[in-house]
Each structure stands twice: as structure tokens, then as C-alpha cells.
mmCIF file of C-alpha atoms in Angstrom:
data_model
loop_
_atom_site.group_PDB
_atom_site.id
_atom_site.type_symbol
_atom_site.label_atom_id
_atom_site.label_comp_id
_atom_site.label_asym_id
_atom_site.label_seq_id
_atom_site.Cartn_x
_atom_site.Cartn_y
_atom_site.Cartn_z
ATOM 1 C CA MET A 291 0.160 -0.205 -0.148
ATOM 2 C CA LYS A 292 2.776 2.364 0.681
ATOM 3 C CA TYR A 293 3.964 1.954 -2.447
ATOM 4 C CA LEU A 294 0.953 2.923 -4.408
ATOM 5 C CA PHE A 295 1.120 6.030 -2.486
ATOM 6 C CA LYS A 296 4.824 6.400 -3.969
ATOM 7 C CA ASN A 297 4.059 5.499 -7.200
ATOM 8 C CA ASN A 298 2.925 9.347 -9.311
ATOM 9 C CA ALA A 299 0.705 7.587 -11.570
ATOM 10 C CA PHE A 300 -1.784 6.531 -8.129
ATOM 11 C CA VAL A 301 -1.887 9.586 -6.789
ATOM 12 C CA PHE A 302 -2.894 11.761 -9.902
ATOM 13 C CA LEU A 303 -5.995 9.388 -10.701
ATOM 14 C CA LEU A 304 -6.331 9.283 -7.205
ATOM 15 C CA ILE A 305 -6.312 13.338 -6.991
ATOM 16 C CA VAL A 306 -8.156 13.157 -10.290
ATOM 17 C CA LEU A 307 -11.057 11.599 -9.321
ATOM 18 C CA VAL A 308 -11.458 12.726 -5.685
ATOM 19 C CA GLN A 309 -11.949 16.386 -7.585
ATOM 20 C CA VAL A 310 -13.970 15.122 -10.417
ATOM 21 C CA ALA A 311 -15.840 13.617 -7.286
ATOM 22 C CA TYR A 312 -15.957 17.349 -5.077
ATOM 23 C CA LYS A 313 -16.189 19.950 -8.367
ATOM 24 C CA MET A 314 -19.027 17.757 -9.183
ATOM 25 C CA LEU A 315 -21.248 19.276 -6.178
ATOM 26 C CA TYR A 316 -23.447 22.070 -6.891
ATOM 27 C CA LEU A 317 -22.374 21.819 -11.086
ATOM 28 C CA ASP A 318 -25.948 22.244 -12.384
ATOM 29 C CA HIS A 319 -27.109 24.544 -9.480
ATOM 30 C CA SER A 320 -27.900 27.679 -11.381
ATOM 31 C CA GLY A 321 -29.119 28.585 -15.293
ATOM 32 C CA PHE A 322 -26.259 29.156 -18.070
ATOM 33 C CA TRP A 323 -25.073 32.455 -17.030
ATOM 34 C CA HIS A 324 -24.720 35.471 -19.780
ATOM 35 C CA ASP A 325 -21.425 34.161 -21.089
ATOM 36 C CA GLU A 326 -21.703 30.469 -20.872
ATOM 37 C CA ALA A 327 -25.187 30.833 -23.353
ATOM 38 C CA PHE A 328 -22.681 32.451 -26.162
ATOM 39 C CA SER A 329 -20.018 30.080 -25.392
ATOM 40 C CA LEU A 330 -23.679 27.089 -25.688
ATOM 41 C CA TYR A 331 -25.160 29.293 -28.651
ATOM 42 C CA PHE A 332 -21.364 29.265 -31.096
ATOM 43 C CA SER A 333 -20.416 25.627 -30.186
ATOM 44 C CA GLN A 334 -24.125 24.849 -31.770
ATOM 45 C CA GLN A 335 -22.660 26.302 -34.768
ATOM 46 C CA HIS A 336 -21.816 24.018 -38.390
ATOM 47 C CA TRP A 337 -18.037 23.315 -37.608
ATOM 48 C CA GLY A 338 -16.642 24.989 -40.306
ATOM 49 C CA HIS A 339 -18.230 28.554 -39.421
ATOM 50 C CA LEU A 340 -16.911 27.965 -35.627
ATOM 51 C CA LYS A 341 -13.353 29.672 -36.741
ATOM 52 C CA HIS A 342 -15.479 32.545 -38.517
ATOM 53 C CA ILE A 343 -18.263 32.939 -35.333
ATOM 54 C CA SER A 344 -15.723 33.053 -32.129
ATOM 55 C CA GLU A 345 -14.348 36.617 -34.174
ATOM 56 C CA TRP A 346 -17.267 38.254 -32.922
ATOM 57 C CA ASP A 347 -16.343 37.063 -29.015
ATOM 58 C CA SER A 348 -13.028 37.515 -27.786
ATOM 59 C CA ASP A 349 -11.660 33.861 -27.548
ATOM 60 C CA PRO A 350 -10.210 31.990 -30.492
ATOM 61 C CA PRO A 351 -12.319 29.108 -31.304
ATOM 62 C CA LEU A 352 -10.251 25.766 -29.238
ATOM 63 C CA TYR A 353 -12.614 25.729 -26.639
ATOM 64 C CA TYR A 354 -15.947 25.264 -29.747
ATOM 65 C CA TYR A 355 -14.368 23.315 -31.355
ATOM 66 C CA PHE A 356 -13.905 21.389 -28.086
ATOM 67 C CA LEU A 357 -17.488 22.189 -26.952
ATOM 68 C CA TRP A 358 -19.026 21.212 -30.475
ATOM 69 C CA ILE A 359 -17.605 17.860 -30.091
ATOM 70 C CA TRP A 360 -18.771 17.767 -26.607
ATOM 71 C CA GLN A 361 -21.852 18.873 -27.170
ATOM 72 C CA ASN A 362 -22.917 16.187 -29.260
ATOM 73 C CA LEU A 363 -21.407 13.198 -27.292
ATOM 74 C CA PHE A 364 -23.031 14.189 -24.429
ATOM 75 C CA GLY A 365 -26.015 16.523 -24.776
ATOM 76 C CA THR A 366 -26.652 20.405 -24.092
ATOM 77 C CA GLY A 367 -27.892 20.388 -20.745
ATOM 78 C CA GLU A 368 -26.270 22.450 -18.002
ATOM 79 C CA TYR A 369 -25.009 19.277 -15.921
ATOM 80 C CA ALA A 370 -23.411 17.702 -19.665
ATOM 81 C CA VAL A 371 -21.735 20.903 -20.851
ATOM 82 C CA ARG A 372 -20.217 21.767 -17.595
ATOM 83 C CA PHE A 373 -18.534 18.749 -16.744
ATOM 84 C CA SER A 374 -16.948 19.459 -19.230
ATOM 85 C CA SER A 375 -15.259 21.835 -16.993
ATOM 86 C CA VAL A 376 -14.507 19.595 -14.221
ATOM 87 C CA ILE A 377 -13.108 17.745 -16.045
ATOM 88 C CA PHE A 378 -10.499 19.627 -16.679
ATOM 89 C CA SER A 379 -9.621 21.559 -13.480
ATOM 90 C CA ALA A 380 -10.067 17.596 -11.829
ATOM 91 C CA LEU A 381 -6.962 17.016 -15.016
ATOM 92 C CA SER A 382 -5.374 20.513 -13.736
ATOM 93 C CA ALA A 383 -4.833 19.678 -10.181
ATOM 94 C CA GLY A 384 -3.260 16.049 -10.827
ATOM 95 C CA MET A 385 -0.780 18.118 -13.625
ATOM 96 C CA LEU A 386 0.044 21.048 -9.927
ATOM 97 C CA PHE A 387 0.909 17.995 -7.768
ATOM 98 C CA ILE A 388 2.773 16.019 -10.624
ATOM 99 C CA LEU A 389 5.172 19.535 -11.289
ATOM 100 C CA CYS A 390 5.089 20.490 -7.977
ATOM 101 C CA SER A 391 6.318 17.361 -6.434
ATOM 102 C CA LYS A 392 8.981 16.850 -10.018
ATOM 103 C CA HIS A 393 10.452 20.087 -9.396
ATOM 104 C CA PHE A 394 10.030 20.517 -6.239
ATOM 105 C CA ASN A 395 9.053 17.995 -3.160
ATOM 106 C CA ARG A 396 5.601 16.036 -1.763
ATOM 107 C CA ALA A 397 4.875 18.414 0.163
ATOM 108 C CA THR A 398 4.877 21.361 -2.332
ATOM 109 C CA GLY A 399 2.618 19.456 -4.251
ATOM 110 C CA LEU A 400 -0.138 18.487 -2.214
ATOM 111 C CA LEU A 401 0.313 22.033 0.011
ATOM 112 C CA ALA A 402 -0.151 23.433 -4.035
ATOM 113 C CA LEU A 403 -2.953 20.765 -4.012
ATOM 114 C CA LEU A 404 -4.945 22.018 -1.055
ATOM 115 C CA PHE A 405 -4.805 25.844 -2.121
ATOM 116 C CA PHE A 406 -6.009 24.507 -5.955
ATOM 117 C CA THR A 407 -8.218 22.416 -3.701
ATOM 118 C CA LEU A 408 -9.782 25.888 -1.849
ATOM 119 C CA SER A 409 -10.080 28.575 -3.787
ATOM 120 C CA ASN A 410 -12.975 29.566 -4.334
ATOM 121 C CA ASP A 411 -11.920 31.396 -7.792
ATOM 122 C CA LEU A 412 -10.587 27.827 -9.675
ATOM 123 C CA TYR A 413 -13.797 26.387 -8.386
ATOM 124 C CA PHE A 414 -16.044 28.208 -10.127
ATOM 125 C CA TYR A 415 -13.772 28.024 -12.930
ATOM 126 C CA ALA A 416 -14.958 24.567 -13.073
ATOM 127 C CA HIS A 417 -18.070 25.046 -12.377
ATOM 128 C CA GLU A 418 -18.669 27.379 -16.047
ATOM 129 C CA ALA A 419 -19.252 26.396 -19.305
ATOM 130 C CA ARG A 420 -15.806 28.844 -20.555
ATOM 131 C CA PRO A 421 -12.349 27.920 -21.371
ATOM 132 C CA GLN A 422 -11.067 29.286 -18.471
ATOM 133 C CA ALA A 423 -11.135 26.251 -16.997
ATOM 134 C CA LEU A 424 -8.940 24.663 -20.160
ATOM 135 C CA ILE A 425 -6.370 27.474 -20.060
ATOM 136 C CA ILE A 426 -5.530 26.653 -16.537
ATOM 137 C CA PHE A 427 -4.729 22.141 -17.552
ATOM 138 C CA LEU A 428 -2.547 23.722 -20.724
ATOM 139 C CA VAL A 429 -0.762 26.105 -19.016
ATOM 140 C CA LEU A 430 0.420 23.189 -16.225
ATOM 141 C CA CYS A 431 0.651 20.699 -19.383
ATOM 142 C CA SER A 432 2.592 23.455 -21.611
ATOM 143 C CA SER A 433 5.094 24.370 -17.726
ATOM 144 C CA HIS A 434 5.303 20.505 -17.206
ATOM 145 C CA VAL A 435 6.632 19.917 -20.859
ATOM 146 C CA PHE A 436 8.752 22.939 -20.641
ATOM 147 C CA PHE A 437 10.816 22.114 -17.474
ATOM 148 C CA GLU A 438 11.415 18.976 -19.367
ATOM 149 C CA VAL A 439 12.851 20.589 -22.171
ATOM 150 C CA LEU A 440 15.110 22.964 -20.067
ATOM 151 C CA ARG A 441 15.972 19.328 -18.141
ATOM 152 C CA LYS A 442 16.738 16.881 -21.357
ATOM 153 C CA PRO A 443 16.295 18.839 -24.546
ATOM 154 C CA GLY A 444 14.932 16.781 -27.696
ATOM 155 C CA TRP A 445 12.821 17.219 -29.944
ATOM 156 C CA ILE A 446 9.872 16.046 -29.572
ATOM 157 C CA LYS A 447 9.137 16.968 -26.096
ATOM 158 C CA ALA A 448 9.997 20.491 -27.867
ATOM 159 C CA ILE A 449 7.004 19.804 -31.045
ATOM 160 C CA ILE A 450 3.970 19.052 -27.944
ATOM 161 C CA LEU A 451 5.466 21.951 -25.812
ATOM 162 C CA GLY A 452 5.014 23.995 -29.664
ATOM 163 C CA VAL A 453 1.826 21.982 -29.695
ATOM 164 C CA LEU A 454 0.446 22.894 -26.337
ATOM 165 C CA ASN A 455 0.968 26.580 -27.063
ATOM 166 C CA PHE A 456 -0.339 26.772 -29.748
ATOM 167 C CA GLY A 457 -3.789 25.219 -27.740
ATOM 168 C CA LEU A 458 -2.878 28.105 -25.276
ATOM 169 C CA ILE A 459 -3.199 30.602 -27.603
ATOM 170 C CA TYR A 460 -5.287 29.138 -29.708
ATOM 171 C CA THR A 461 -7.851 29.355 -26.288
ATOM 172 C CA HIS A 462 -7.477 32.884 -25.623
ATOM 173 C CA TYR A 463 -5.356 35.073 -27.004
ATOM 174 C CA VAL A 464 -4.293 36.208 -23.428
ATOM 175 C CA CYS A 465 -2.511 32.966 -23.613
ATOM 176 C CA GLY A 466 0.201 34.464 -25.278
ATOM 177 C CA ILE A 467 1.859 36.520 -22.225
ATOM 178 C CA ILE A 468 1.659 33.165 -20.507
ATOM 179 C CA VAL A 469 4.020 31.980 -22.688
ATOM 180 C CA LEU A 470 6.424 34.371 -23.898
#
């Protein structure tokens, strides 16, 4: 049993499952608000028009493409649409723990995870059908790969980092600051 908790893959999976269970609470407690309704509207358009429709919004179309696929698989109800943000938020919590554990120590990873879990803003982002939870996940993945490239450079890692950073900018233009 002690070996399982030393294994980062098991701890990552455990964190993600606990985070999903925690963030599912009150997921459909309120109706869609203004921005969520527009996200849903934009993502219900024809696949080929998503890029042009997103020009009317402040966000690039990657999240709308994702939401288009998600709603075609799981529906357009409040719970179904917002659950994608719960998944990204839970994956972010696991990535945060892995990132801090690997580059600092396990205690730092647990402390960062505690702050992440108790943050009202991050809990709110996990409950809205907007790209913030996806952005947080991509930032943490990009940071992890960036530190791996610094530790041991390689072409494959550099390509993965480029794809993640492109995804960040194609999710929200302000993320270009993060890449810089």
C-alpha cells in the first residue's frame, strides 16, 4: 500500500477522481449565465463556421471546437456541458501535484493541491462552460513540458511544447503572455 502512494501515476489518478467527485457538487445549481449561453450558442453552429463565429467573441475557436464535439457526445444540458470544465479542472489538479512534486517536493505538491482545491475562483471556473479550466490545464501541461525540455532537451518534447502553446493561444489570445 505504501508503494502505491509513492507512485505518481496512482496519486495522479486518485487526485483526479477526488477532484471530479468534489467539483460535481452543485454543478447544475444555477442556470447558464450570459457568457456560457454564448459559448453554447457558438459551439452549436456548423463546424466550418466556428472559426468565423468566434471572431465576434474575445476567445479564439479552440474551446468552441472542443465544446462542439463534447455536446454532440453528451448533450447540451447544464450538467453535461459544465462537466467538461470539471474534467479539465480535475486534470489540472493532478498536473499541479505532478509538476510541484517533480520539480520541488511532495509536500509542496500537496500544499499547492490544497490551495488549488480551496480556491473559490478555481472552483467557480470548474463550474462554468467557458475556456478557463481548459486554459489552466494547458498552462500546467505546458509548464511541465517546458521544465522537461530544460532538464533534457529533445525534438519531440519541443514539438509537444509548441503544440501545447499553440493550443493555449488558440484558446485565449491573452495566453500569448504566458508563452512569452
